[in-house]
Amino acid sequence: MSDNSTATTGKTPVDFWFDPLCPWAWMTSRWMLEVEKVRDVEVRWHVMSLSVLNEDRLDELSEEYRELLEKGWGPVRVVVAAQQKHGDDVVGPLYTALGTRFHNQGEGATREAVVAALQDVGLPAELADFADSDVYDTELRASHKEGIDKVGQDVGTPVIAVPGADGEQIAFFGPVVTPAPKGEEAAKLWDGTLLVASIPGFYEIKRTRTQGPIFD
């Protein structure tokens, strides 16, 4: 699922798996764009799906979350359809357009917001029809599996993978952060995340979230 853009730029590839529905993944993605400005990295965007991740445990979830996951199929299907028809390079810009409307502007994951986001990046509005189609679900599931296989089933979105010192990828969930750090703060969080993620046997740091996502 990865593109080859980093082969010509010489920058370190950072693979980032997201679900457009998740506000926390959105915060992390905005931080990752800041990291691109201050470190010699280039992000390659991929879809994962909270709907796929949770489809075998729906009975354990609240009715509200089940309804959210049902709505979650649409946006990821649209992104994958856009990728299949227009190439890998549209994934990042479309995610930005969707997330800006879903989260920053508070429009939610509506068909109207999806159509507007497609138009924002110059993609055909009829791609929104794929929200209700399973024609590219094989590709969607393959992208999801590629990301989640790197970290395991007990995490969500985002998943980030970077080359390790031995050539194998180091992958991790998160970081979960709000608001998205900028400038030197973004660089410090990146350096620290890579440091702990590279330690053999390191798995988790966590504390209770005391505030929701801050969109700026």
JSON list of C-alpha atoms in Angstrom, two decimals:
[
{"chain": "A", "resi": 1, "resn": "MET", "atom": "CA", "xyz": [0.00, 0.00, 0.00]},
{"chain": "A", "resi": 2, "resn": "SER", "atom": "CA", "xyz": [2.98, 2.30, 0.33]},
{"chain": "A", "resi": 3, "resn": "ASP", "atom": "CA", "xyz": [3.92, 4.72, -2.41]},
{"chain": "A", "resi": 4, "resn": "ASN", "atom": "CA", "xyz": [7.44, 5.35, -3.63]},
{"chain": "A", "resi": 5, "resn": "SER", "atom": "CA", "xyz": [7.62, 9.12, -3.15]},
{"chain": "A", "resi": 6, "resn": "THR", "atom": "CA", "xyz": [10.34, 8.90, -0.50]},
{"chain": "A", "resi": 7, "resn": "ALA", "atom": "CA", "xyz": [12.63, 7.00, -2.87]},
{"chain": "A", "resi": 8, "resn": "THR", "atom": "CA", "xyz": [13.33, 10.20, -4.77]},
{"chain": "A", "resi": 9, "resn": "THR", "atom": "CA", "xyz": [13.22, 12.69, -1.88]},
{"chain": "A", "resi": 10, "resn": "GLY", "atom": "CA", "xyz": [15.71, 10.86, 0.36]},
{"chain": "A", "resi": 11, "resn": "LYS", "atom": "CA", "xyz": [13.55, 11.56, 3.41]},
{"chain": "A", "resi": 12, "resn": "THR", "atom": "CA", "xyz": [12.73, 8.93, 5.99]},
{"chain": "A", "resi": 13, "resn": "PRO", "atom": "CA", "xyz": [9.33, 7.38, 5.22]},
{"chain": "A", "resi": 14, "resn": "VAL", "atom": "CA", "xyz": [6.73, 7.47, 7.98]},
{"chain": "A", "resi": 15, "resn": "ASP", "atom": "CA", "xyz": [3.67, 5.30, 7.35]},
{"chain": "A", "resi": 16, "resn": "PHE", "atom": "CA", "xyz": [0.53, 6.57, 9.06]},
{"chain": "A", "resi": 17, "resn": "TRP", "atom": "CA", "xyz": [-2.74, 4.61, 9.28]},
{"chain": "A", "resi": 18, "resn": "PHE", "atom": "CA", "xyz": [-5.87, 6.61, 10.09]},
{"chain": "A", "resi": 19, "resn": "ASP", "atom": "CA", "xyz": [-9.64, 6.44, 10.27]},
{"chain": "A", "resi": 20, "resn": "PRO", "atom": "CA", "xyz": [-11.10, 9.83, 9.25]},
{"chain": "A", "resi": 21, "resn": "LEU", "atom": "CA", "xyz": [-13.81, 9.43, 11.89]},
{"chain": "A", "resi": 22, "resn": "CYS", "atom": "CA", "xyz": [-11.42, 9.44, 14.87]},
{"chain": "A", "resi": 23, "resn": "PRO", "atom": "CA", "xyz": [-10.74, 12.88, 16.39]},
{"chain": "A", "resi": 24, "resn": "TRP", "atom": "CA", "xyz": [-7.67, 11.61, 18.25]},
{"chain": "A", "resi": 25, "resn": "ALA", "atom": "CA", "xyz": [-6.09, 10.25, 15.09]},
{"chain": "A", "resi": 26, "resn": "TRP", "atom": "CA", "xyz": [-6.85, 13.62, 13.53]},
{"chain": "A", "resi": 27, "resn": "MET", "atom": "CA", "xyz": [-4.92, 15.40, 16.29]},
{"chain": "A", "resi": 28, "resn": "THR", "atom": "CA", "xyz": [-1.96, 13.06, 15.83]},
{"chain": "A", "resi": 29, "resn": "SER", "atom": "CA", "xyz": [-2.01, 13.55, 12.07]},
{"chain": "A", "resi": 30, "resn": "ARG", "atom": "CA", "xyz": [-1.84, 17.34, 12.44]},
{"chain": "A", "resi": 31, "resn": "TRP", "atom": "CA", "xyz": [1.17, 16.89, 14.72]},
{"chain": "A", "resi": 32, "resn": "MET", "atom": "CA", "xyz": [2.73, 14.60, 12.12]},
{"chain": "A", "resi": 33, "resn": "LEU", "atom": "CA", "xyz": [2.44, 17.36, 9.52]},
{"chain": "A", "resi": 34, "resn": "GLU", "atom": "CA", "xyz": [4.30, 19.63, 11.92]},
{"chain": "A", "resi": 35, "resn": "VAL", "atom": "CA", "xyz": [7.00, 16.98, 12.31]},
{"chain": "A", "resi": 36, "resn": "GLU", "atom": "CA", "xyz": [7.47, 17.00, 8.52]},
{"chain": "A", "resi": 37, "resn": "LYS", "atom": "CA", "xyz": [8.50, 20.67, 8.84]},
{"chain": "A", "resi": 38, "resn": "VAL", "atom": "CA", "xyz": [11.14, 20.11, 11.53]},
{"chain": "A", "resi": 39, "resn": "ARG", "atom": "CA", "xyz": [12.50, 16.64, 10.83]},
{"chain": "A", "resi": 40, "resn": "ASP", "atom": "CA", "xyz": [13.67, 14.99, 7.61]},
{"chain": "A", "resi": 41, "resn": "VAL", "atom": "CA", "xyz": [10.63, 12.75, 7.25]},
{"chain": "A", "resi": 42, "resn": "GLU", "atom": "CA", "xyz": [7.83, 12.26, 4.76]},
{"chain": "A", "resi": 43, "resn": "VAL", "atom": "CA", "xyz": [4.43, 10.85, 5.70]},
{"chain": "A", "resi": 44, "resn": "ARG", "atom": "CA", "xyz": [2.75, 8.16, 3.62]},
{"chain": "A", "resi": 45, "resn": "TRP", "atom": "CA", "xyz": [-0.96, 7.99, 4.41]},
{"chain": "A", "resi": 46, "resn": "HIS", "atom": "CA", "xyz": [-2.99, 4.77, 4.67]},
{"chain": "A", "resi": 47, "resn": "VAL", "atom": "CA", "xyz": [-6.51, 3.89, 5.72]},
{"chain": "A", "resi": 48, "resn": "MET", "atom": "CA", "xyz": [-7.42, 1.71, 8.65]},
{"chain": "A", "resi": 49, "resn": "SER", "atom": "CA", "xyz": [-10.96, 1.26, 9.91]},
{"chain": "A", "resi": 50, "resn": "LEU", "atom": "CA", "xyz": [-12.43, 1.27, 13.39]},
{"chain": "A", "resi": 51, "resn": "SER", "atom": "CA", "xyz": [-15.48, -0.42, 11.83]},
{"chain": "A", "resi": 52, "resn": "VAL", "atom": "CA", "xyz": [-13.34, -3.32, 10.64]},
{"chain": "A", "resi": 53, "resn": "LEU", "atom": "CA", "xyz": [-11.38, -3.43, 13.89]},
{"chain": "A", "resi": 54, "resn": "ASN", "atom": "CA", "xyz": [-14.53, -3.80, 15.98]},
{"chain": "A", "resi": 55, "resn": "GLU", "atom": "CA", "xyz": [-16.80, -5.81, 13.69]},
{"chain": "A", "resi": 56, "resn": "ASP", "atom": "CA", "xyz": [-16.36, -9.05, 15.67]},
{"chain": "A", "resi": 57, "resn": "ARG", "atom": "CA", "xyz": [-17.10, -7.48, 19.05]},
{"chain": "A", "resi": 58, "resn": "LEU", "atom": "CA", "xyz": [-20.16, -5.34, 18.38]},
{"chain": "A", "resi": 59, "resn": "ASP", "atom": "CA", "xyz": [-22.14, -7.11, 21.11]},
{"chain": "A", "resi": 60, "resn": "GLU", "atom": "CA", "xyz": [-19.65, -5.76, 23.67]},
{"chain": "A", "resi": 61, "resn": "LEU", "atom": "CA", "xyz": [-20.09, -2.14, 22.62]},
{"chain": "A", "resi": 62, "resn": "SER", "atom": "CA", "xyz": [-22.63, 0.51, 23.52]},
{"chain": "A", "resi": 63, "resn": "GLU", "atom": "CA", "xyz": [-25.46, 1.23, 21.11]},
{"chain": "A", "resi": 64, "resn": "GLU", "atom": "CA", "xyz": [-24.04, 4.73, 20.57]},
{"chain": "A", "resi": 65, "resn": "TYR", "atom": "CA", "xyz": [-20.63, 3.39, 19.58]},
{"chain": "A", "resi": 66, "resn": "ARG", "atom": "CA", "xyz": [-22.18, 0.73, 17.33]},
{"chain": "A", "resi": 67, "resn": "GLU", "atom": "CA", "xyz": [-24.06, 3.48, 15.50]},
{"chain": "A", "resi": 68, "resn": "LEU", "atom": "CA", "xyz": [-20.82, 5.43, 15.12]},
{"chain": "A", "resi": 69, "resn": "LEU", "atom": "CA", "xyz": [-19.05, 2.40, 13.66]},
{"chain": "A", "resi": 70, "resn": "GLU", "atom": "CA", "xyz": [-21.88, 1.86, 11.18]},
{"chain": "A", "resi": 71, "resn": "LYS", "atom": "CA", "xyz": [-21.40, 5.42, 9.95]},
{"chain": "A", "resi": 72, "resn": "GLY", "atom": "CA", "xyz": [-17.63, 4.85, 9.90]},
{"chain": "A", "resi": 73, "resn": "TRP", "atom": "CA", "xyz": [-17.72, 2.60, 6.84]},
{"chain": "A", "resi": 74, "resn": "GLY", "atom": "CA", "xyz": [-18.59, 5.48, 4.52]},
{"chain": "A", "resi": 75, "resn": "PRO", "atom": "CA", "xyz": [-15.60, 7.82, 4.86]},
{"chain": "A", "resi": 76, "resn": "VAL", "atom": "CA", "xyz": [-12.96, 5.08, 4.70]},
{"chain": "A", "resi": 77, "resn": "ARG", "atom": "CA", "xyz": [-14.62, 3.56, 1.66]},
{"chain": "A", "resi": 78, "resn": "VAL", "atom": "CA", "xyz": [-14.59, 6.93, -0.08]},
{"chain": "A", "resi": 79, "resn": "VAL", "atom": "CA", "xyz": [-10.88, 7.45, 0.68]},
{"chain": "A", "resi": 80, "resn": "VAL", "atom": "CA", "xyz": [-9.98, 4.00, -0.63]},
{"chain": "A", "resi": 81, "resn": "ALA", "atom": "CA", "xyz": [-12.08, 4.55, -3.76]},
{"chain": "A", "resi": 82, "resn": "ALA", "atom": "CA", "xyz": [-10.30, 7.86, -4.37]},
{"chain": "A", "resi": 83, "resn": "GLN", "atom": "CA", "xyz": [-6.94, 6.15, -3.91]},
{"chain": "A", "resi": 84, "resn": "GLN", "atom": "CA", "xyz": [-7.82, 3.34, -6.30]},
{"chain": "A", "resi": 85, "resn": "LYS", "atom": "CA", "xyz": [-9.06, 5.70, -8.98]},
{"chain": "A", "resi": 86, "resn": "HIS", "atom": "CA", "xyz": [-6.71, 8.66, -8.56]},
{"chain": "A", "resi": 87, "resn": "GLY", "atom": "CA", "xyz": [-3.56, 7.33, -6.87]},
{"chain": "A", "resi": 88, "resn": "ASP", "atom": "CA", "xyz": [-1.82, 7.38, -3.49]},
{"chain": "A", "resi": 89, "resn": "ASP", "atom": "CA", "xyz": [-1.07, 11.10, -3.65]},
{"chain": "A", "resi": 90, "resn": "VAL", "atom": "CA", "xyz": [-4.72, 12.04, -3.07]},
{"chain": "A", "resi": 91, "resn": "VAL", "atom": "CA", "xyz": [-5.00, 10.22, 0.25]},
{"chain": "A", "resi": 92, "resn": "GLY", "atom": "CA", "xyz": [-3.28, 12.80, 2.46]},
{"chain": "A", "resi": 93, "resn": "PRO", "atom": "CA", "xyz": [-5.00, 15.87, 0.98]},
{"chain": "A", "resi": 94, "resn": "LEU", "atom": "CA", "xyz": [-8.40, 14.17, 1.09]},
{"chain": "A", "resi": 95, "resn": "TYR", "atom": "CA", "xyz": [-7.87, 13.16, 4.71]},
{"chain": "A", "resi": 96, "resn": "THR", "atom": "CA", "xyz": [-7.03, 16.77, 5.54]},
{"chain": "A", "resi": 97, "resn": "ALA", "atom": "CA", "xyz": [-10.16, 17.99, 3.78]},
{"chain": "A", "resi": 98, "resn": "LEU", "atom": "CA", "xyz": [-12.38, 15.40, 5.48]},
{"chain": "A", "resi": 99, "resn": "GLY", "atom": "CA", "xyz": [-10.88, 15.93, 8.92]},
{"chain": "A", "resi": 100, "resn": "THR", "atom": "CA", "xyz": [-11.12, 19.71, 8.67]},
{"chain": "A", "resi": 101, "resn": "ARG", "atom": "CA", "xyz": [-14.82, 19.45, 7.93]},
{"chain": "A", "resi": 102, "resn": "PHE", "atom": "CA", "xyz": [-15.60, 16.56, 10.29]},
{"chain": "A", "resi": 103, "resn": "HIS", "atom": "CA", "xyz": [-13.66, 17.88, 13.28]},
{"chain": "A", "resi": 104, "resn": "ASN", "atom": "CA", "xyz": [-12.47, 21.48, 13.04]},
{"chain": "A", "resi": 105, "resn": "GLN", "atom": "CA", "xyz": [-15.65, 22.79, 11.41]},
{"chain": "A", "resi": 106, "resn": "GLY", "atom": "CA", "xyz": [-17.93, 20.44, 13.31]},
{"chain": "A", "resi": 107, "resn": "GLU", "atom": "CA", "xyz": [-19.83, 19.21, 10.26]},
{"chain": "A", "resi": 108, "resn": "GLY", "atom": "CA", "xyz": [-19.57, 15.55, 11.25]},
{"chain": "A", "resi": 109, "resn": "ALA", "atom": "CA", "xyz": [-19.19, 12.61, 8.90]},
{"chain": "A", "resi": 110, "resn": "THR", "atom": "CA", "xyz": [-22.19, 13.48, 6.76]},
{"chain": "A", "resi": 111, "resn": "ARG", "atom": "CA", "xyz": [-22.55, 12.87, 3.03]},
{"chain": "A", "resi": 112, "resn": "GLU", "atom": "CA", "xyz": [-22.63, 16.63, 2.54]},
{"chain": "A", "resi": 113, "resn": "ALA", "atom": "CA", "xyz": [-19.30, 17.02, 4.33]},
{"chain": "A", "resi": 114, "resn": "VAL", "atom": "CA", "xyz": [-17.77, 14.19, 2.29]},
{"chain": "A", "resi": 115, "resn": "VAL", "atom": "CA", "xyz": [-18.94, 15.72, -1.00]},
{"chain": "A", "resi": 116, "resn": "ALA", "atom": "CA", "xyz": [-17.61, 19.13, 0.01]},
{"chain": "A", "resi": 117, "resn": "ALA", "atom": "CA", "xyz": [-14.26, 17.64, 1.04]},
{"chain": "A", "resi": 118, "resn": "LEU", "atom": "CA", "xyz": [-13.93, 15.88, -2.31]},
{"chain": "A", "resi": 119, "resn": "GLN", "atom": "CA", "xyz": [-14.60, 19.16, -4.06]},
{"chain": "A", "resi": 120, "resn": "ASP", "atom": "CA", "xyz": [-12.10, 20.93, -1.80]},
{"chain": "A", "resi": 121, "resn": "VAL", "atom": "CA", "xyz": [-9.30, 18.81, -3.25]},
{"chain": "A", "resi": 122, "resn": "GLY", "atom": "CA", "xyz": [-10.56, 18.71, -6.82]},
{"chain": "A", "resi": 123, "resn": "LEU", "atom": "CA", "xyz": [-11.90, 15.16, -6.79]},
{"chain": "A", "resi": 124, "resn": "PRO", "atom": "CA", "xyz": [-15.21, 14.12, -8.38]},
{"chain": "A", "resi": 125, "resn": "ALA", "atom": "CA", "xyz": [-18.18, 14.48, -6.04]},
{"chain": "A", "resi": 126, "resn": "GLU", "atom": "CA", "xyz": [-19.57, 11.15, -7.26]},
{"chain": "A", "resi": 127, "resn": "LEU", "atom": "CA", "xyz": [-16.81, 9.38, -5.31]},
{"chain": "A", "resi": 128, "resn": "ALA", "atom": "CA", "xyz": [-19.12, 9.94, -2.32]},
{"chain": "A", "resi": 129, "resn": "ASP", "atom": "CA", "xyz": [-21.36, 7.19, -3.74]},
{"chain": "A", "resi": 130, "resn": "PHE", "atom": "CA", "xyz": [-18.72, 4.64, -2.74]},
{"chain": "A", "resi": 131, "resn": "ALA", "atom": "CA", "xyz": [-19.64, 5.27, 0.91]},
{"chain": "A", "resi": 132, "resn": "ASP", "atom": "CA", "xyz": [-22.45, 2.75, 0.46]},
{"chain": "A", "resi": 133, "resn": "SER", "atom": "CA", "xyz": [-20.54, 0.34, -1.79]},
{"chain": "A", "resi": 134, "resn": "ASP", "atom": "CA", "xyz": [-18.34, -2.61, -0.85]},
{"chain": "A", "resi": 135, "resn": "VAL", "atom": "CA", "xyz": [-16.61, -2.69, -4.24]},
{"chain": "A", "resi": 136, "resn": "TYR", "atom": "CA", "xyz": [-13.23, -1.72, -2.72]},
{"chain": "A", "resi": 137, "resn": "ASP", "atom": "CA", "xyz": [-13.65, -3.42, 0.65]},
{"chain": "A", "resi": 138, "resn": "THR", "atom": "CA", "xyz": [-10.94, -5.95, -0.22]},
{"chain": "A", "resi": 139, "resn": "GLU", "atom": "CA", "xyz": [-8.45, -3.10, -0.65]},
{"chain": "A", "resi": 140, "resn": "LEU", "atom": "CA", "xyz": [-9.78, -1.38, 2.48]},
{"chain": "A", "resi": 141, "resn": "ARG", "atom": "CA", "xyz": [-9.34, -4.52, 4.56]},
{"chain": "A", "resi": 142, "resn": "ALA", "atom": "CA", "xyz": [-5.85, -5.12, 3.14]},
{"chain": "A", "resi": 143, "resn": "SER", "atom": "CA", "xyz": [-4.75, -1.59, 4.10]},
{"chain": "A", "resi": 144, "resn": "HIS", "atom": "CA", "xyz": [-6.27, -1.99, 7.56]},
{"chain": "A", "resi": 145, "resn": "LYS", "atom": "CA", "xyz": [-4.59, -5.36, 8.05]},
{"chain": "A", "resi": 146, "resn": "GLU", "atom": "CA", "xyz": [-1.19, -4.02, 6.97]},
{"chain": "A", "resi": 147, "resn": "GLY", "atom": "CA", "xyz": [-1.31, -1.40, 9.70]},
{"chain": "A", "resi": 148, "resn": "ILE", "atom": "CA", "xyz": [-2.92, -3.37, 12.51]},
{"chain": "A", "resi": 149, "resn": "ASP", "atom": "CA", "xyz": [-0.69, -6.40, 11.98]},
{"chain": "A", "resi": 150, "resn": "LYS", "atom": "CA", "xyz": [2.25, -4.22, 12.96]},
{"chain": "A", "resi": 151, "resn": "VAL", "atom": "CA", "xyz": [0.87, -3.39, 16.41]},
{"chain": "A", "resi": 152, "resn": "GLY", "atom": "CA", "xyz": [-1.79, -5.96, 17.31]},
{"chain": "A", "resi": 153, "resn": "GLN", "atom": "CA", "xyz": [-5.57, -6.00, 17.67]},
{"chain": "A", "resi": 154, "resn": "ASP", "atom": "CA", "xyz": [-5.81, -4.27, 21.06]},
{"chain": "A", "resi": 155, "resn": "VAL", "atom": "CA", "xyz": [-5.13, -0.75, 19.79]},
{"chain": "A", "resi": 156, "resn": "GLY", "atom": "CA", "xyz": [-6.94, 1.64, 17.50]},
{"chain": "A", "resi": 157, "resn": "THR", "atom": "CA", "xyz": [-6.05, 4.50, 15.21]},
{"chain": "A", "resi": 158, "resn": "PRO", "atom": "CA", "xyz": [-3.57, 5.98, 14.46]},
{"chain": "A", "resi": 159, "resn": "VAL", "atom": "CA", "xyz": [-0.79, 3.50, 13.79]},
{"chain": "A", "resi": 160, "resn": "ILE", "atom": "CA", "xyz": [2.63, 4.88, 12.83]},
{"chain": "A", "resi": 161, "resn": "ALA", "atom": "CA", "xyz": [5.53, 2.86, 11.43]},
{"chain": "A", "resi": 162, "resn": "VAL", "atom": "CA", "xyz": [9.11, 4.04, 10.82]},
{"chain": "A", "resi": 163, "resn": "PRO", "atom": "CA", "xyz": [12.30, 2.27, 9.71]},
{"chain": "A", "resi": 164, "resn": "GLY", "atom": "CA", "xyz": [14.30, 0.86, 12.61]},
{"chain": "A", "resi": 165, "resn": "ALA", "atom": "CA", "xyz": [18.07, 0.67, 12.92]},
{"chain": "A", "resi": 166, "resn": "ASP", "atom": "CA", "xyz": [18.05, -2.93, 11.68]},
{"chain": "A", "resi": 167, "resn": "GLY", "atom": "CA", "xyz": [15.90, -2.12, 8.65]},
{"chain": "A", "resi": 168, "resn": "GLU", "atom": "CA", "xyz": [12.74, -3.56, 10.19]},
{"chain": "A", "resi": 169, "resn": "GLN", "atom": "CA", "xyz": [9.88, -1.18, 10.84]},
{"chain": "A", "resi": 170, "resn": "ILE", "atom": "CA", "xyz": [9.15, 0.07, 14.35]},
{"chain": "A", "resi": 171, "resn": "ALA", "atom": "CA", "xyz": [5.40, 0.52, 14.73]},
{"chain": "A", "resi": 172, "resn": "PHE", "atom": "CA", "xyz": [3.27, 1.96, 17.51]},
{"chain": "A", "resi": 173, "resn": "PHE", "atom": "CA", "xyz": [-0.20, 3.28, 18.32]},
{"chain": "A", "resi": 174, "resn": "GLY", "atom": "CA", "xyz": [-0.47, 7.00, 18.97]},
{"chain": "A", "resi": 175, "resn": "PRO", "atom": "CA", "xyz": [0.80, 9.22, 20.41]},
{"chain": "A", "resi": 176, "resn": "VAL", "atom": "CA", "xyz": [-2.50, 10.56, 21.73]},
{"chain": "A", "resi": 177, "resn": "VAL", "atom": "CA", "xyz": [-2.05, 14.28, 22.30]},
{"chain": "A", "resi": 178, "resn": "THR", "atom": "CA", "xyz": [-4.05, 17.51, 22.37]},
{"chain": "A", "resi": 179, "resn": "PRO", "atom": "CA", "xyz": [-3.64, 20.11, 21.08]},
{"chain": "A", "resi": 180, "resn": "ALA", "atom": "CA", "xyz": [-1.29, 19.08, 18.28]},
{"chain": "A", "resi": 181, "resn": "PRO", "atom": "CA", "xyz": [2.22, 20.32, 19.20]},
{"chain": "A", "resi": 182, "resn": "LYS", "atom": "CA", "xyz": [3.91, 22.70, 16.80]},
{"chain": "A", "resi": 183, "resn": "GLY", "atom": "CA", "xyz": [7.48, 23.71, 16.04]},
{"chain": "A", "resi": 184, "resn": "GLU", "atom": "CA", "xyz": [10.10, 22.57, 18.52]},
{"chain": "A", "resi": 185, "resn": "GLU", "atom": "CA", "xyz": [7.46, 20.93, 20.73]},
{"chain": "A", "resi": 186, "resn": "ALA", "atom": "CA", "xyz": [6.44, 18.76, 17.77]},
{"chain": "A", "resi": 187, "resn": "ALA", "atom": "CA", "xyz": [10.07, 17.80, 17.22]},
{"chain": "A", "resi": 188, "resn": "LYS", "atom": "CA", "xyz": [10.62, 16.94, 20.90]},
{"chain": "A", "resi": 189, "resn": "LEU", "atom": "CA", "xyz": [7.57, 14.68, 20.97]},
{"chain": "A", "resi": 190, "resn": "TRP", "atom": "CA", "xyz": [8.70, 12.96, 17.77]},
{"chain": "A", "resi": 191, "resn": "ASP", "atom": "CA", "xyz": [12.22, 12.36, 19.06]},
{"chain": "A", "resi": 192, "resn": "GLY", "atom": "CA", "xyz": [10.91, 11.05, 22.37]},
{"chain": "A", "resi": 193, "resn": "THR", "atom": "CA", "xyz": [8.33, 8.80, 20.75]},
{"chain": "A", "resi": 194, "resn": "LEU", "atom": "CA", "xyz": [10.96, 7.23, 18.51]},
{"chain": "A", "resi": 195, "resn": "LEU", "atom": "CA", "xyz": [13.28, 6.79, 21.49]},
{"chain": "A", "resi": 196, "resn": "VAL", "atom": "CA", "xyz": [10.84, 4.81, 23.62]},
{"chain": "A", "resi": 197, "resn": "ALA", "atom": "CA", "xyz": [9.36, 2.90, 20.66]},
{"chain": "A", "resi": 198, "resn": "SER", "atom": "CA", "xyz": [12.81, 1.66, 19.69]},
{"chain": "A", "resi": 199, "resn": "ILE", "atom": "CA", "xyz": [13.50, 0.04, 23.08]},
{"chain": "A", "resi": 200, "resn": "PRO", "atom": "CA", "xyz": [13.06, -3.77, 22.85]},
{"chain": "A", "resi": 201, "resn": "GLY", "atom": "CA", "xyz": [10.26, -4.87, 25.14]},
{"chain": "A", "resi": 202, "resn": "PHE", "atom": "CA", "xyz": [8.75, -1.40, 25.57]},
{"chain": "A", "resi": 203, "resn": "TYR", "atom": "CA", "xyz": [4.97, -1.44, 25.16]},
{"chain": "A", "resi": 204, "resn": "GLU", "atom": "CA", "xyz": [3.04, 1.33, 26.82]},
{"chain": "A", "resi": 205, "resn": "ILE", "atom": "CA", "xyz": [2.92, 4.67, 28.61]},
{"chain": "A", "resi": 206, "resn": "LYS", "atom": "CA", "xyz": [-0.54, 5.95, 29.49]},
{"chain": "A", "resi": 207, "resn": "ARG", "atom": "CA", "xyz": [-2.46, 8.34, 31.71]},
{"chain": "A", "resi": 208, "resn": "THR", "atom": "CA", "xyz": [-6.12, 9.35, 31.99]},
{"chain": "A", "resi": 209, "resn": "ARG", "atom": "CA", "xyz": [-7.22, 11.96, 29.46]},
{"chain": "A", "resi": 210, "resn": "THR", "atom": "CA", "xyz": [-8.42, 15.08, 31.25]},
{"chain": "A", "resi": 211, "resn": "GLN", "atom": "CA", "xyz": [-9.56, 17.01, 28.17]},
{"chain": "A", "resi": 212, "resn": "GLY", "atom": "CA", "xyz": [-10.97, 16.31, 24.75]},
{"chain": "A", "resi": 213, "resn": "PRO", "atom": "CA", "xyz": [-9.41, 17.08, 21.37]},
{"chain": "A", "resi": 214, "resn": "ILE", "atom": "CA", "xyz": [-8.55, 20.76, 20.88]},
{"chain": "A", "resi": 215, "resn": "PHE", "atom": "CA", "xyz": [-8.89, 21.65, 17.20]},
{"chain": "A", "resi": 216, "resn": "ASP", "atom": "CA", "xyz": [-6.95, 24.72, 16.10]}
]
